[in-house]
PDB file of N, CA and C in Angstrom:
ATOM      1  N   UNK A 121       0.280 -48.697   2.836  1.00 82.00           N
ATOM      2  CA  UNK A 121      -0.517 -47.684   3.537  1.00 82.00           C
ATOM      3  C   UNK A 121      -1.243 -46.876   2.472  1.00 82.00           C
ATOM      4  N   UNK A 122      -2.665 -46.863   2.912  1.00 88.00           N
ATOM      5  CA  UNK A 122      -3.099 -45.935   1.359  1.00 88.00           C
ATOM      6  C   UNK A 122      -2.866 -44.412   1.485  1.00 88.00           C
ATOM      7  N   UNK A 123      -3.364 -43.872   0.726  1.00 91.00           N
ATOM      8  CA  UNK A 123      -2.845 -42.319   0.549  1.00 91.00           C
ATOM      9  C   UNK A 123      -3.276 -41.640   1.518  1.00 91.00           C
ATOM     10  N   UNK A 124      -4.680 -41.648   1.959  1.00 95.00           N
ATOM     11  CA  UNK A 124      -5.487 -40.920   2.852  1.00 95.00           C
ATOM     12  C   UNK A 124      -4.923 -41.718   4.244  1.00 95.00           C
ATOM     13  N   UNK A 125      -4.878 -42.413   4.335  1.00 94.00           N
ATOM     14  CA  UNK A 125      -4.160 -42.614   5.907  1.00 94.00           C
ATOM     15  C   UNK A 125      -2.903 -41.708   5.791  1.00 94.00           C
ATOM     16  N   UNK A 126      -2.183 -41.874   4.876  1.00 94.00           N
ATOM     17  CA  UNK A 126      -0.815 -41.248   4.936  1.00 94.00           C
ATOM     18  C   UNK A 126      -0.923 -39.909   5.319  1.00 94.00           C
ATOM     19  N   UNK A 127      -2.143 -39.565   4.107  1.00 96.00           N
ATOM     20  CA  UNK A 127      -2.131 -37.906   4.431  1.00 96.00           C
ATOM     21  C   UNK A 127      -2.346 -37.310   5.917  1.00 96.00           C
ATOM     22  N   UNK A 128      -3.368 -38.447   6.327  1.00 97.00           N
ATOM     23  CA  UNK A 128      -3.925 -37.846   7.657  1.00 97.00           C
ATOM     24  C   UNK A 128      -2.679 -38.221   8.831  1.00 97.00           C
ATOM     25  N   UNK A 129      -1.805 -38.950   9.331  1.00 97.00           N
ATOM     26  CA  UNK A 129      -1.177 -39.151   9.603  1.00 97.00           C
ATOM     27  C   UNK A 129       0.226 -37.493   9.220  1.00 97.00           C
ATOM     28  N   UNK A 130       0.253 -37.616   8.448  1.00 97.00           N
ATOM     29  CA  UNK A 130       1.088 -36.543   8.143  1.00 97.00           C
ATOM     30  C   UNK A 130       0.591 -35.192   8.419  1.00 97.00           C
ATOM     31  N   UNK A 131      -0.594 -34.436   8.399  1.00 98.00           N
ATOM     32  CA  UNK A 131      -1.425 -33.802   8.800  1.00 98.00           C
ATOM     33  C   UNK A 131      -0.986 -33.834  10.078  1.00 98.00           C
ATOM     34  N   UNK A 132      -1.198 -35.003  10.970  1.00 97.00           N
ATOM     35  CA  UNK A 132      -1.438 -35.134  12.835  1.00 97.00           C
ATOM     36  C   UNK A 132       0.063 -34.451  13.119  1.00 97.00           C
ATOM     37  N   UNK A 133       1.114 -35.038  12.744  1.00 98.00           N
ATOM     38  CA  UNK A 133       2.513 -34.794  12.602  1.00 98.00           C
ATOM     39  C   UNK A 133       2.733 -33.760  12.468  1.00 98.00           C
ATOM     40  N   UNK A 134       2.403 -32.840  11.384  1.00 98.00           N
ATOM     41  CA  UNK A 134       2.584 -31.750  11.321  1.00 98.00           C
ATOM     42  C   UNK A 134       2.093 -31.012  12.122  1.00 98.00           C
ATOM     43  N   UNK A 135       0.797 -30.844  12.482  1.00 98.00           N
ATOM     44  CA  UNK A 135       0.135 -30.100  13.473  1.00 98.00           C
ATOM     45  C   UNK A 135       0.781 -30.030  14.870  1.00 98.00           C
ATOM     46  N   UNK A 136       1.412 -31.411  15.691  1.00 97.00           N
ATOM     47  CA  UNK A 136       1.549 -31.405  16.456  1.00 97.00           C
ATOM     48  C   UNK A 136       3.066 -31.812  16.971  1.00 97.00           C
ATOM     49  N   UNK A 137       4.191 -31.538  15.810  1.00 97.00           N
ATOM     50  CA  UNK A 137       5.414 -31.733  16.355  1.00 97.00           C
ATOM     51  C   UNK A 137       5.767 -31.229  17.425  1.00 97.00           C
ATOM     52  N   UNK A 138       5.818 -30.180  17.291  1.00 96.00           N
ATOM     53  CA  UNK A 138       6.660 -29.124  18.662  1.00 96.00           C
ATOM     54  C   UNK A 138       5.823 -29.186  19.454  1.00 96.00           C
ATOM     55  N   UNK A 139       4.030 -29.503  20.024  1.00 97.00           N
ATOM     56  CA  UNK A 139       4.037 -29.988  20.851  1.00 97.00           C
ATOM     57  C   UNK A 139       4.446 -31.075  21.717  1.00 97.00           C
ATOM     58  N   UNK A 140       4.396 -32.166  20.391  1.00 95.00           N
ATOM     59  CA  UNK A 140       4.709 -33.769  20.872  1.00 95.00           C
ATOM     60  C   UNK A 140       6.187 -33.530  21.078  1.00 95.00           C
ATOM     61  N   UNK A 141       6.850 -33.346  20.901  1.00 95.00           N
ATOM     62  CA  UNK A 141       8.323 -33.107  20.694  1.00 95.00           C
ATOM     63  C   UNK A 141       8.643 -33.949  20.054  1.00 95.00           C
ATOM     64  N   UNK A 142       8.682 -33.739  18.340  1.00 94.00           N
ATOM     65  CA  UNK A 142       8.427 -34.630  17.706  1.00 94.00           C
ATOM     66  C   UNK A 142      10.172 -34.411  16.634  1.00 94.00           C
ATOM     67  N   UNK A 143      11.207 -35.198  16.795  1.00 95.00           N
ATOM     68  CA  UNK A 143      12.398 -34.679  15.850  1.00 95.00           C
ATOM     69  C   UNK A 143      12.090 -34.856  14.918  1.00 95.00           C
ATOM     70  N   UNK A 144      11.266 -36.104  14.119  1.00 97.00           N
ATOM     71  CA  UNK A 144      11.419 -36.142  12.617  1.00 97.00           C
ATOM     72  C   UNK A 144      10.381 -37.074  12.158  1.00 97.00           C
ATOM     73  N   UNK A 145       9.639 -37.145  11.058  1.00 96.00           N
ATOM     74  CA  UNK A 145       8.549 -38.003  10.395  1.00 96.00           C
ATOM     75  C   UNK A 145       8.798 -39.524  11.194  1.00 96.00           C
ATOM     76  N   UNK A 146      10.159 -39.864  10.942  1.00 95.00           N
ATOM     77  CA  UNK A 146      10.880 -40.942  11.734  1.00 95.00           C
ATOM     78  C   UNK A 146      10.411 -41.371  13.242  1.00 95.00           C
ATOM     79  N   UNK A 147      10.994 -40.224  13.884  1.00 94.00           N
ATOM     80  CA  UNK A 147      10.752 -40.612  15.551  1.00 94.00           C
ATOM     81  C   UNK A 147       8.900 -40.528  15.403  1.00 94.00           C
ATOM     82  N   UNK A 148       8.057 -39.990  15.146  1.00 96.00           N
ATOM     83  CA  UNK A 148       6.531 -39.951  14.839  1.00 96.00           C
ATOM     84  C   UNK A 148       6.199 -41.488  14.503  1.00 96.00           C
ATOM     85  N   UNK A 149       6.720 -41.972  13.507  1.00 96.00           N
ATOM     86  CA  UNK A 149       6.543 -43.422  13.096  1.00 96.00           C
ATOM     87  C   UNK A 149       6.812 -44.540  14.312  1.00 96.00           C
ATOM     88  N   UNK A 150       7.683 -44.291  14.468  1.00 95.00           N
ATOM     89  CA  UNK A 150       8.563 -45.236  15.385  1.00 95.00           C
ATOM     90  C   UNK A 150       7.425 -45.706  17.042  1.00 95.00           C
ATOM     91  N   UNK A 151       7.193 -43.899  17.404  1.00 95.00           N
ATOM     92  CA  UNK A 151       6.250 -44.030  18.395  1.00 95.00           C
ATOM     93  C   UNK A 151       4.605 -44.718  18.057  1.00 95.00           C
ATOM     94  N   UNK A 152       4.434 -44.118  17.325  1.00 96.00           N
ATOM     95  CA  UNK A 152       3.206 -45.169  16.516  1.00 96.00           C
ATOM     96  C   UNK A 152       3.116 -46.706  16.689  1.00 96.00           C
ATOM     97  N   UNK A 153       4.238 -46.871  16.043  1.00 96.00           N
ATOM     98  CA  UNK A 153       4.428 -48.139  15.901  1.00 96.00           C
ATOM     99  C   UNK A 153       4.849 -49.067  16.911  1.00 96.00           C
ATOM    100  N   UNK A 154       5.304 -48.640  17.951  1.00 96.00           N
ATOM    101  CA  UNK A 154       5.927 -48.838  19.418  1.00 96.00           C
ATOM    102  C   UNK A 154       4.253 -49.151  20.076  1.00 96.00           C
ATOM    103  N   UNK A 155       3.699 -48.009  20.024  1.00 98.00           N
ATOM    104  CA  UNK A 155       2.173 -48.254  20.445  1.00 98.00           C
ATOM    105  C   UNK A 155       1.595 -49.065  20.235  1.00 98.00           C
ATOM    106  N   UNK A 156       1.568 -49.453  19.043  1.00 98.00           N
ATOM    107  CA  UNK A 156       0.853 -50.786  18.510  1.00 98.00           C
ATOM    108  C   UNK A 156       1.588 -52.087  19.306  1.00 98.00           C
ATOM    109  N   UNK A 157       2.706 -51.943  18.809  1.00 97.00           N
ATOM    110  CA  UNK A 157       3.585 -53.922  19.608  1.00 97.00           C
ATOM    111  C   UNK A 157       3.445 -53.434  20.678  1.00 97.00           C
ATOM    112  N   UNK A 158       2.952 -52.247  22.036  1.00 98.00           N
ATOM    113  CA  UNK A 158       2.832 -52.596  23.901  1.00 98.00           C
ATOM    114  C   UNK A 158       1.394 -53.351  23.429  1.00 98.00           C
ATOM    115  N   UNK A 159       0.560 -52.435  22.796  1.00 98.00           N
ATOM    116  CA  UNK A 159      -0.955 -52.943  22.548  1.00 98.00           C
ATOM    117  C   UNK A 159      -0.940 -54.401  22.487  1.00 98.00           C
ATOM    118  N   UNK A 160      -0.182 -55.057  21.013  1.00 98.00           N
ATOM    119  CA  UNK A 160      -0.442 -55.895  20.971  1.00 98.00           C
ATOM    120  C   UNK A 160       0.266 -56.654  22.032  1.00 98.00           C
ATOM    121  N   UNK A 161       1.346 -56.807  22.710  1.00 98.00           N
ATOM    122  CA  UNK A 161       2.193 -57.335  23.227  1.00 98.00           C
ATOM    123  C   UNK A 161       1.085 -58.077  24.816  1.00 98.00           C
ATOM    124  N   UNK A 162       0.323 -56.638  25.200  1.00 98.00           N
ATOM    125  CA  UNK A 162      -0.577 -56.975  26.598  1.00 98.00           C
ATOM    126  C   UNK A 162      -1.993 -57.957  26.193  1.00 98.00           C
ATOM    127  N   UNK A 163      -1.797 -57.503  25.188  1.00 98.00           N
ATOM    128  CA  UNK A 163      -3.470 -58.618  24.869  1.00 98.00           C
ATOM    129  C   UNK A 163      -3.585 -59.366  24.519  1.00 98.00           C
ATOM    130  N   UNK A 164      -1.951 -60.008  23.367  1.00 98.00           N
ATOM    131  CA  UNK A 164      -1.799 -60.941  23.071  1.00 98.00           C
ATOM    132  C   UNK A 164      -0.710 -62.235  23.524  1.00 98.00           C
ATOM    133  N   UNK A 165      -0.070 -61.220  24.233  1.00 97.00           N
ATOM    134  CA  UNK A 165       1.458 -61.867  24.627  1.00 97.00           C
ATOM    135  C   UNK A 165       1.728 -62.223  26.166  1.00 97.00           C
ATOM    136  N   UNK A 166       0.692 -62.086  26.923  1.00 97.00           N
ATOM    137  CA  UNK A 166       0.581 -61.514  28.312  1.00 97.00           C
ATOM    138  C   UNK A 166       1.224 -60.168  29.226  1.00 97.00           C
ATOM    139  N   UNK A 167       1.672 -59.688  28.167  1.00 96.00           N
ATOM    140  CA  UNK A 167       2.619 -57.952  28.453  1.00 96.00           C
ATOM    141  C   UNK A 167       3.694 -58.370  28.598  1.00 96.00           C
ATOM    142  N   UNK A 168       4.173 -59.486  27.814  1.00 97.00           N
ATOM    143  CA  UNK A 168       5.346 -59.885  27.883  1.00 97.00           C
ATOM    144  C   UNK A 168       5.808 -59.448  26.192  1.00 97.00           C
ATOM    145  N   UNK A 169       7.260 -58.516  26.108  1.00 96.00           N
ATOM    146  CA  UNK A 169       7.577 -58.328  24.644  1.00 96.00           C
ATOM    147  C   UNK A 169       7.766 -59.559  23.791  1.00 96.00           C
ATOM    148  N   UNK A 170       7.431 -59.483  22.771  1.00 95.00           N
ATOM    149  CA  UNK A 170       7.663 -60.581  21.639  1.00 95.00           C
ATOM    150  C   UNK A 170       9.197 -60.340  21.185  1.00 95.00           C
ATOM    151  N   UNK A 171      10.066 -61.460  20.653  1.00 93.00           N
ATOM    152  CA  UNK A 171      11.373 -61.354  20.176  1.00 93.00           C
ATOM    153  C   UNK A 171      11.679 -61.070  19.106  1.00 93.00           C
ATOM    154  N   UNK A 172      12.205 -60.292  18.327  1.00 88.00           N
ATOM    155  CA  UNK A 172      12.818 -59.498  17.758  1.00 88.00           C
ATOM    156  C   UNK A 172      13.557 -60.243  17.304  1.00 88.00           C
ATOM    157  N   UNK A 173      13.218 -60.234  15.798  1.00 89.00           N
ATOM    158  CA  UNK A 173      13.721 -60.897  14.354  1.00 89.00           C
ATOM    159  C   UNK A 173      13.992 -60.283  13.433  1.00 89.00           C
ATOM    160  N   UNK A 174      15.229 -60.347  12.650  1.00 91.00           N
ATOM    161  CA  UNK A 174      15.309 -59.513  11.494  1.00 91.00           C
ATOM    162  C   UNK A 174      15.084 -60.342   9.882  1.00 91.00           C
ATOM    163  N   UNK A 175      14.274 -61.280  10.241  1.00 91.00           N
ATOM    164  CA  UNK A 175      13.863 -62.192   8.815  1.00 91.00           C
ATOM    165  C   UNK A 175      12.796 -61.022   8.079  1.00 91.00           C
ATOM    166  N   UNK A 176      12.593 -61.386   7.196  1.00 90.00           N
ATOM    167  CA  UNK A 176      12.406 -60.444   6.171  1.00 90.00           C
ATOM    168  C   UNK A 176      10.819 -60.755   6.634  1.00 90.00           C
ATOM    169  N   UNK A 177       9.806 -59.681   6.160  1.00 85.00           N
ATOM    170  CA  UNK A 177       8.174 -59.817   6.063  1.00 85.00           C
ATOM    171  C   UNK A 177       8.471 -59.827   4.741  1.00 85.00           C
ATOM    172  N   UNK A 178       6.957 -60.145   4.660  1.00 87.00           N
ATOM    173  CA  UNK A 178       6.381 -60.290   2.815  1.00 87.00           C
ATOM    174  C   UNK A 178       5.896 -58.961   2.847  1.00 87.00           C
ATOM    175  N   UNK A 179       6.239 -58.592   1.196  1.00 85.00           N
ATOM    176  CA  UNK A 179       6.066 -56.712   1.123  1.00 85.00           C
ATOM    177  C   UNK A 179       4.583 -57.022   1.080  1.00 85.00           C
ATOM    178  N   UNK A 180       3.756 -55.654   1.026  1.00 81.00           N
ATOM    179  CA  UNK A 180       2.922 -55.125   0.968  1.00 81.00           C
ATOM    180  C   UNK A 180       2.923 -54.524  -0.437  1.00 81.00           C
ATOM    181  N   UNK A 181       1.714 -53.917  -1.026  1.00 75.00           N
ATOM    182  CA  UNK A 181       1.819 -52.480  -1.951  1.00 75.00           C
ATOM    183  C   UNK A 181       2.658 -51.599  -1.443  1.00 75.00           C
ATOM    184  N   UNK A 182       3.196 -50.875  -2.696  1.00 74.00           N
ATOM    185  CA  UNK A 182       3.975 -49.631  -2.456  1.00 74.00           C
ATOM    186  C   UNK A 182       3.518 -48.301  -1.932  1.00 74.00           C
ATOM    187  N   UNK A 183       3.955 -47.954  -1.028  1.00 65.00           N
ATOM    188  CA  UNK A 183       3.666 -46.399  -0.920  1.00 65.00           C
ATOM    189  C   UNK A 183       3.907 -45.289  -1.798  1.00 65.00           C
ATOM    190  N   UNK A 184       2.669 -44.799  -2.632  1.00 63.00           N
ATOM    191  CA  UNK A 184       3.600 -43.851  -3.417  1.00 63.00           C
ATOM    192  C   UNK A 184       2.562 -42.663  -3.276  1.00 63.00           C
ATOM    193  N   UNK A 185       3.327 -41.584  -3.731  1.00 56.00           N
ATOM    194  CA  UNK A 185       2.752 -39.779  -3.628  1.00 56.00           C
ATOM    195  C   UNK A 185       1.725 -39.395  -4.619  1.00 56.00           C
TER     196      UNK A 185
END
């Protein structure tokens, strides 16, 4: 993830925890990311969930500060 996404992302988070009811950087991510696999799941999958694997992905670059 590059820096400026991060930042802005962290920015949104911050601004809007206690509205979103947001417990932690964590649960923020999680919902994000939840968003994306319904997204992809209806357009690509027929809105049917994809199965859930714990094999490893290939890393990416590092995230760093």
């Amino acid at each position: 993830m590059d820096s400026e996404a991060r930042d802005r992302a962290r920015a949104a988070f911050r601004a809007t925890r206690s509205a979103e009811g947001d417990d932690s950087w964590s649960d923020f991510i999680e919902v994000a990311v939840l968003n994306e696999v319904v997204r992809r799941e209806q357009l690509h999958n027929e809105g049917q969930r994809y199965e859930g694997s714990s094999r490893r992905l290939r890393p990416g670059r590092k995230i760093s500060d």
